[in-house]
Amino acid sequence: MIITILYYLLVAFVVFLMGWNLLKSKKWQEEVLYVIVLLPFLLRLLRLK
C-alpha cells in the first residue's frame, strides 16, 4: 500500500515538472514532445493504463 502511494506521488511529481516545462516552452516542437511524453504519465496517474 505504501509503495503504491509513493509511486503515484512520484508520477504526480513528474507530471507537475513536465507540465511546468510545457508551459514555459516557447518552441512548438518542444511542446509537442512534452505532450507525447506526458500522455502515458497522465494515463497512469488517472489509473487508465
mmCIF file of N, CA and C in Angstrom:
data_model
loop_
_atom_site.group_PDB
_atom_site.id
_atom_site.type_symbol
_atom_site.label_atom_id
_atom_site.label_comp_id
_atom_site.label_asym_id
_atom_site.label_seq_id
_atom_site.Cartn_x
_atom_site.Cartn_y
_atom_site.Cartn_z
ATOM 1 N N MET A 1 0.828 -1.198 0.000
ATOM 2 C CA MET A 1 0.000 0.000 0.000
ATOM 3 C C MET A 1 0.869 1.258 0.000
ATOM 4 N N ILE A 2 1.885 1.289 0.838
ATOM 5 C CA ILE A 2 2.759 2.475 0.912
ATOM 6 C C ILE A 2 3.540 2.634 -0.384
ATOM 7 N N ILE A 3 3.958 1.504 -0.973
ATOM 8 C CA ILE A 3 4.701 1.556 -2.235
ATOM 9 C C ILE A 3 3.823 2.170 -3.324
ATOM 10 N N THR A 4 2.565 1.793 -3.359
ATOM 11 C CA THR A 4 1.640 2.326 -4.362
ATOM 12 C C THR A 4 1.452 3.824 -4.182
ATOM 13 N N ILE A 5 1.306 4.267 -2.970
ATOM 14 C CA ILE A 5 1.134 5.700 -2.705
ATOM 15 C C ILE A 5 2.380 6.470 -3.108
ATOM 16 N N LEU A 6 3.544 5.942 -2.758
ATOM 17 C CA LEU A 6 4.799 6.603 -3.155
ATOM 18 C C LEU A 6 4.947 6.639 -4.669
ATOM 19 N N TYR A 7 4.540 5.561 -5.330
ATOM 20 C CA TYR A 7 4.612 5.501 -6.785
ATOM 21 C C TYR A 7 3.746 6.589 -7.420
ATOM 22 N N TYR A 8 2.510 6.731 -6.946
ATOM 23 C CA TYR A 8 1.625 7.745 -7.514
ATOM 24 C C TYR A 8 2.085 9.161 -7.178
ATOM 25 N N LEU A 9 2.682 9.345 -6.020
ATOM 26 C CA LEU A 9 3.259 10.653 -5.690
ATOM 27 C C LEU A 9 4.421 10.991 -6.622
ATOM 28 N N LEU A 10 5.242 10.004 -6.919
ATOM 29 C CA LEU A 10 6.364 10.214 -7.841
ATOM 30 C C LEU A 10 5.860 10.534 -9.244
ATOM 31 N N VAL A 11 4.856 9.815 -9.694
ATOM 32 C CA VAL A 11 4.282 10.080 -11.016
ATOM 33 C C VAL A 11 3.659 11.469 -11.059
ATOM 34 N N ALA A 12 2.968 11.864 -9.997
ATOM 35 C CA ALA A 12 2.367 13.197 -9.944
ATOM 36 C C ALA A 12 3.438 14.275 -9.971
ATOM 37 N N PHE A 13 4.554 14.038 -9.289
ATOM 38 C CA PHE A 13 5.656 14.998 -9.294
ATOM 39 C C PHE A 13 6.254 15.139 -10.695
ATOM 40 N N VAL A 14 6.435 14.031 -11.379
ATOM 41 C CA VAL A 14 6.976 14.070 -12.751
ATOM 42 C C VAL A 14 6.003 14.783 -13.679
ATOM 43 N N VAL A 15 4.716 14.532 -13.529
ATOM 44 C CA VAL A 15 3.702 15.212 -14.351
ATOM 45 C C VAL A 15 3.743 16.715 -14.091
ATOM 46 N N PHE A 16 3.876 17.102 -12.824
ATOM 47 C CA PHE A 16 3.949 18.521 -12.487
ATOM 48 C C PHE A 16 5.169 19.174 -13.133
ATOM 49 N N LEU A 17 6.325 18.530 -13.026
ATOM 50 C CA LEU A 17 7.543 19.099 -13.611
ATOM 51 C C LEU A 17 7.451 19.199 -15.129
ATOM 52 N N MET A 18 6.939 18.171 -15.761
ATOM 53 C CA MET A 18 6.819 18.207 -17.216
ATOM 54 C C MET A 18 5.776 19.222 -17.657
ATOM 55 N N GLY A 19 4.698 19.360 -16.902
ATOM 56 C CA GLY A 19 3.695 20.378 -17.218
ATOM 57 C C GLY A 19 4.249 21.776 -17.070
ATOM 58 N N TRP A 20 5.063 21.971 -16.044
ATOM 59 C CA TRP A 20 5.698 23.279 -15.834
ATOM 60 C C TRP A 20 6.618 23.615 -17.011
ATOM 61 N N ASN A 21 7.411 22.636 -17.441
ATOM 62 C CA ASN A 21 8.290 22.852 -18.587
ATOM 63 C C ASN A 21 7.493 23.080 -19.866
ATOM 64 N N LEU A 22 6.355 22.417 -19.990
ATOM 65 C CA LEU A 22 5.494 22.612 -21.154
ATOM 66 C C LEU A 22 4.980 24.040 -21.207
ATOM 67 N N LEU A 23 4.576 24.574 -20.065
ATOM 68 C CA LEU A 23 4.063 25.942 -20.036
ATOM 69 C C LEU A 23 5.160 26.975 -20.297
ATOM 70 N N LYS A 24 6.395 26.665 -19.907
ATOM 71 C CA LYS A 24 7.496 27.604 -20.094
ATOM 72 C C LYS A 24 8.115 27.511 -21.487
ATOM 73 N N SER A 25 7.803 26.459 -22.229
ATOM 74 C CA SER A 25 8.406 26.234 -23.531
ATOM 75 C C SER A 25 7.919 27.264 -24.542
ATOM 76 N N LYS A 26 8.820 27.678 -25.415
ATOM 77 C CA LYS A 26 8.484 28.669 -26.445
ATOM 78 C C LYS A 26 8.373 28.028 -27.834
ATOM 79 N N LYS A 27 9.064 26.905 -28.048
ATOM 80 C CA LYS A 27 9.062 26.258 -29.360
ATOM 81 C C LYS A 27 7.935 25.235 -29.451
ATOM 82 N N TRP A 28 7.242 25.218 -30.562
ATOM 83 C CA TRP A 28 6.120 24.300 -30.701
ATOM 84 C C TRP A 28 6.594 22.858 -30.808
ATOM 85 N N GLN A 29 7.829 22.626 -31.321
ATOM 86 C CA GLN A 29 8.352 21.268 -31.410
ATOM 87 C C GLN A 29 8.563 20.679 -30.012
ATOM 88 N N GLU A 30 9.066 21.500 -29.092
ATOM 89 C CA GLU A 30 9.261 21.038 -27.716
ATOM 90 C C GLU A 30 7.926 20.786 -27.035
ATOM 91 N N GLU A 31 6.936 21.624 -27.317
ATOM 92 C CA GLU A 31 5.618 21.446 -26.710
ATOM 93 C C GLU A 31 4.989 20.127 -27.157
ATOM 94 N N VAL A 32 5.117 19.806 -28.429
ATOM 95 C CA VAL A 32 4.578 18.539 -28.939
ATOM 96 C C VAL A 32 5.293 17.360 -28.282
ATOM 97 N N LEU A 33 6.602 17.452 -28.142
ATOM 98 C CA LEU A 33 7.373 16.392 -27.496
ATOM 99 C C LEU A 33 6.943 16.215 -26.048
ATOM 100 N N TYR A 34 6.759 17.317 -25.311
ATOM 101 C CA TYR A 34 6.311 17.233 -23.921
ATOM 102 C C TYR A 34 4.944 16.563 -23.824
ATOM 103 N N VAL A 35 4.041 16.901 -24.729
ATOM 104 C CA VAL A 35 2.696 16.311 -24.691
ATOM 105 C C VAL A 35 2.772 14.812 -24.966
ATOM 106 N N ILE A 36 3.609 14.404 -25.926
ATOM 107 C CA ILE A 36 3.744 12.986 -26.250
ATOM 108 C C ILE A 36 4.312 12.213 -25.058
ATOM 109 N N VAL A 37 5.293 12.783 -24.380
ATOM 110 C CA VAL A 37 5.910 12.102 -23.235
ATOM 111 C C VAL A 37 4.998 12.166 -22.013
ATOM 112 N N LEU A 38 4.228 13.222 -21.885
ATOM 113 C CA LEU A 38 3.370 13.420 -20.720
ATOM 114 C C LEU A 38 2.140 12.516 -20.735
ATOM 115 N N LEU A 39 1.674 12.143 -21.893
ATOM 116 C CA LEU A 39 0.439 11.369 -22.015
ATOM 117 C C LEU A 39 0.467 10.047 -21.241
ATOM 118 N N PRO A 40 1.494 9.200 -21.354
ATOM 119 C CA PRO A 40 1.481 7.960 -20.555
ATOM 120 C C PRO A 40 1.491 8.205 -19.045
ATOM 121 N N PHE A 41 2.174 9.253 -18.608
ATOM 122 C CA PHE A 41 2.202 9.571 -17.184
ATOM 123 C C PHE A 41 0.816 9.990 -16.698
ATOM 124 N N LEU A 42 0.109 10.771 -17.493
ATOM 125 C CA LEU A 42 -1.244 11.184 -17.113
ATOM 126 C C LEU A 42 -2.194 9.993 -17.067
ATOM 127 N N LEU A 43 -2.072 9.095 -18.057
ATOM 128 C CA LEU A 43 -2.910 7.905 -18.049
ATOM 129 C C LEU A 43 -2.634 7.044 -16.828
ATOM 130 N N ARG A 44 -1.379 6.922 -16.455
ATOM 131 C CA ARG A 44 -1.026 6.128 -15.280
ATOM 132 C C ARG A 44 -1.525 6.789 -13.998
ATOM 133 N N LEU A 45 -1.435 8.106 -13.954
ATOM 134 C CA LEU A 45 -1.904 8.835 -12.771
ATOM 135 C C LEU A 45 -3.420 8.707 -12.614
ATOM 136 N N LEU A 46 -4.129 8.677 -13.724
ATOM 137 C CA LEU A 46 -5.589 8.527 -13.694
ATOM 138 C C LEU A 46 -6.017 7.058 -13.636
ATOM 139 N N ARG A 47 -5.038 6.160 -13.556
ATOM 140 C CA ARG A 47 -5.256 4.706 -13.454
ATOM 141 C C ARG A 47 -6.018 4.146 -14.638
ATOM 142 N N LEU A 48 -5.753 4.714 -15.830
ATOM 143 C CA LEU A 48 -6.389 4.213 -17.044
ATOM 144 C C LEU A 48 -5.511 3.207 -17.770
ATOM 145 N N LYS A 49 -4.230 3.176 -17.432
ATOM 146 C CA LYS A 49 -3.325 2.228 -18.083
ATOM 147 C C LYS A 49 -2.317 1.741 -17.100
#
